[in-house]
Short mmCIF file of C-alpha atoms in Angstrom, two decimals:
data_model
loop_
_atom_site.label_atom_id
_atom_site.label_comp_id
_atom_site.label_asym_id
_atom_site.label_seq_id
_atom_site.Cartn_x
_atom_site.Cartn_y
_atom_site.Cartn_z
CA UNK A 270 -30.48 30.87 39.68
CA UNK A 271 -27.30 28.69 41.02
CA UNK A 272 -24.36 28.98 38.88
CA UNK A 273 -24.43 25.48 39.48
CA UNK A 274 -27.58 24.64 37.34
CA UNK A 275 -26.38 26.91 34.59
CA UNK A 276 -22.87 24.78 34.20
CA UNK A 277 -24.49 22.05 32.19
CA UNK A 278 -26.15 24.47 29.82
CA UNK A 279 -22.86 26.24 29.51
CA UNK A 280 -20.72 23.03 28.93
CA UNK A 281 -23.36 22.23 26.10
CA UNK A 282 -22.93 25.31 24.31
CA UNK A 283 -19.30 25.64 24.27
CA UNK A 284 -19.30 21.81 23.18
CA UNK A 285 -21.39 23.06 20.33
CA UNK A 286 -19.29 26.16 19.11
CA UNK A 287 -16.33 24.34 19.76
CA UNK A 288 -17.85 21.33 17.34
CA UNK A 289 -19.43 24.31 14.34
CA UNK A 290 -15.71 25.66 14.61
CA UNK A 291 -13.79 22.43 13.65
CA UNK A 292 -16.52 22.10 10.77
CA UNK A 293 -15.79 25.26 9.24
CA UNK A 294 -12.52 24.64 9.51
CA UNK A 295 -12.70 21.22 7.52
CA UNK A 296 -14.91 23.30 4.73
CA UNK A 297 -12.74 25.68 4.48
CA UNK A 298 -10.25 23.34 3.81
CA UNK A 299 -11.83 21.05 1.93
CA UNK A 300 -12.66 24.27 -0.47
CA UNK A 301 -9.24 25.64 -0.82
CA UNK A 302 -8.39 22.39 -1.99
CA UNK A 303 -10.73 22.44 -4.54
CA UNK A 304 -9.23 25.78 -5.48
CA UNK A 305 -6.08 24.55 -6.15
CA UNK A 306 -7.66 22.54 -9.41
CA UNK A 307 -6.46 23.22 -12.74
CA UNK A 308 -6.59 21.41 -15.85
CA UNK A 309 -4.75 18.54 -16.20
CA UNK A 310 -4.11 18.20 -12.46
CA UNK A 311 -4.81 14.32 -10.55
CA UNK A 312 -7.56 13.87 -8.41
CA UNK A 313 -8.79 11.26 -6.61
CA UNK A 314 -13.30 11.54 -6.03
CA UNK A 315 -14.97 10.76 -3.09
CA UNK A 316 -16.04 7.26 -4.12
CA UNK A 317 -12.50 6.50 -5.24
CA UNK A 318 -11.66 7.13 -8.56
CA UNK A 319 -8.72 8.61 -9.77
CA UNK A 320 -9.11 10.88 -12.85
CA UNK A 321 -7.61 13.95 -14.52
CA UNK A 322 -9.00 17.43 -14.69
CA UNK A 323 -10.33 18.51 -17.97
CA UNK A 324 -12.46 21.79 -17.54
CA UNK A 325 -13.89 23.52 -14.68
CA UNK A 326 -16.70 25.17 -14.56
CA UNK A 327 -18.90 26.95 -11.49
CA UNK A 328 -20.15 23.58 -9.83
CA UNK A 329 -18.84 21.05 -11.94
CA UNK A 330 -16.00 19.65 -12.92
CA UNK A 331 -15.00 17.75 -16.26
CA UNK A 332 -12.91 14.82 -15.55
CA UNK A 333 -10.93 12.32 -17.87
CA UNK A 334 -10.98 9.08 -16.65
CA UNK A 335 -9.48 7.27 -19.26
CA UNK A 336 -8.27 8.49 -22.55
CA UNK A 337 -10.69 9.68 -24.48
CA UNK A 338 -13.71 9.27 -22.02
CA UNK A 339 -14.77 12.45 -20.17
CA UNK A 340 -17.03 12.91 -17.54
CA UNK A 341 -18.60 15.38 -15.90
CA UNK A 342 -18.70 15.46 -11.31
CA UNK A 343 -19.61 17.95 -8.71
CA UNK A 344 -16.65 19.89 -7.30
CA UNK A 345 -18.69 18.72 -4.13
CA UNK A 346 -17.25 14.94 -5.20
CA UNK A 347 -13.46 15.95 -5.37
CA UNK A 348 -12.27 14.20 -2.71
CA UNK A 349 -8.13 15.13 -2.70
CA UNK A 350 -6.29 16.77 -5.45
CA UNK A 351 -3.00 14.81 -5.98
CA UNK A 352 0.56 16.20 -6.23
CA UNK A 353 2.17 14.90 -9.88
CA UNK A 354 4.32 12.44 -8.51
CA UNK A 355 1.55 10.72 -6.05
CA UNK A 356 -0.45 10.86 -9.32
CA UNK A 357 1.78 9.29 -11.56
CA UNK A 358 3.03 7.08 -9.11
CA UNK A 359 -0.77 5.20 -8.27
CA UNK A 360 -2.10 5.36 -11.40
CA UNK A 361 0.69 4.65 -14.20
CA UNK A 362 2.78 3.12 -11.53
CA UNK A 363 5.60 5.55 -12.17
CA UNK A 364 7.93 5.07 -8.80
CA UNK A 365 10.20 8.63 -9.09
CA UNK A 366 11.62 7.53 -6.15
CA UNK A 367 15.15 5.50 -6.61
CA UNK A 368 16.30 3.16 -4.15
CA UNK A 369 19.61 1.51 -2.78
CA UNK A 370 17.87 -2.30 -2.30
CA UNK A 371 18.62 -4.59 -5.10
CA UNK A 372 15.39 -5.99 -7.39
CA UNK A 373 14.18 -9.10 -6.53
CA UNK A 374 15.40 -11.65 -9.91
CA UNK A 375 12.76 -13.43 -11.84
CA UNK A 376 14.10 -16.85 -10.42
CA UNK A 377 15.41 -18.49 -7.58
CA UNK A 378 18.52 -19.83 -9.63
CA UNK A 379 20.17 -16.68 -8.96
CA UNK A 380 19.59 -16.74 -4.94
CA UNK A 381 20.42 -20.39 -4.81
CA UNK A 382 24.71 -19.76 -6.75
CA UNK A 383 27.08 -18.48 -4.22
CA UNK A 384 29.18 -15.93 -5.12
CA UNK A 385 32.75 -16.93 -6.86
CA UNK A 386 34.26 -15.24 -3.71
CA UNK A 387 32.52 -16.35 -0.86
CA UNK A 388 33.33 -20.25 -1.50
CA UNK A 389 36.10 -20.46 0.65
CA UNK A 390 37.56 -22.86 -1.59
CA UNK A 391 39.06 -22.64 -5.01
CA UNK A 392 36.83 -20.68 -7.78
CA UNK A 393 36.22 -23.34 -9.32
CA UNK A 394 34.63 -26.01 -6.24
CA UNK A 395 31.17 -25.65 -5.62
CA UNK A 396 30.53 -26.43 -1.62
CA UNK A 397 28.54 -29.63 -1.23
CA UNK A 398 25.99 -29.73 0.65
CA UNK A 399 25.35 -32.46 3.34
CA UNK A 400 21.49 -33.16 3.76
CA UNK A 401 22.05 -35.85 6.20
CA UNK A 402 20.70 -38.58 4.32
CA UNK A 403 22.80 -41.52 3.51
CA UNK A 404 23.87 -42.90 0.05
CA UNK A 405 23.12 -46.39 0.42
CA UNK A 406 22.04 -48.96 3.02
CA UNK A 407 24.79 -49.85 5.86
CA UNK A 408 24.81 -52.83 8.39
CA UNK A 409 23.42 -51.19 10.61
CA UNK A 410 20.24 -50.41 8.85
CA UNK A 411 19.06 -54.21 9.18
CA UNK A 412 16.49 -55.20 10.96
CA UNK A 413 17.47 -57.29 13.89
CA UNK A 414 14.57 -59.90 13.72
CA UNK A 415 15.59 -60.69 10.20
CA UNK A 416 12.21 -59.30 8.47
CA UNK A 417 11.60 -56.71 6.03
CA UNK A 418 8.80 -54.32 5.93
CA UNK A 419 5.57 -55.67 5.01
CA UNK A 420 6.45 -59.14 5.70
CA UNK A 421 4.22 -61.02 8.08
CA UNK A 422 5.14 -62.45 11.05
CA UNK A 423 3.45 -65.69 11.46
CA UNK A 424 5.67 -69.00 10.06
#
């Protein structure tokens, strides 16, 4: 046989070997992750439900879905074992990370008020805001033909 005719078969066998090897690595990582489970750790199931591990059996895990509500799942149904900080952040809304950014106020009144040091005038004076609207009509606003809006043009 010629080497050129065997080359496609060799390539197919090599591709199958690489795919099965990567699949085995993923299975080993998943098994190792499931072995990290201990009672009290937070987990996410493959369905997206967050729960706390209560008991671990040979092939099953008892999860506390809500306070006092227990459910039995297969170990293969555990999608991820979460760290305590991540589980508390997702489930309880507890954020351990402190940031230096200011909190957003509940009302908009504090957003429109300028700090007194930034006024540039006296401390008791507020800056006047010019919106471009005139207070009263001037002589320039009168129509040139003597008619107001809404009047008929016929005499």
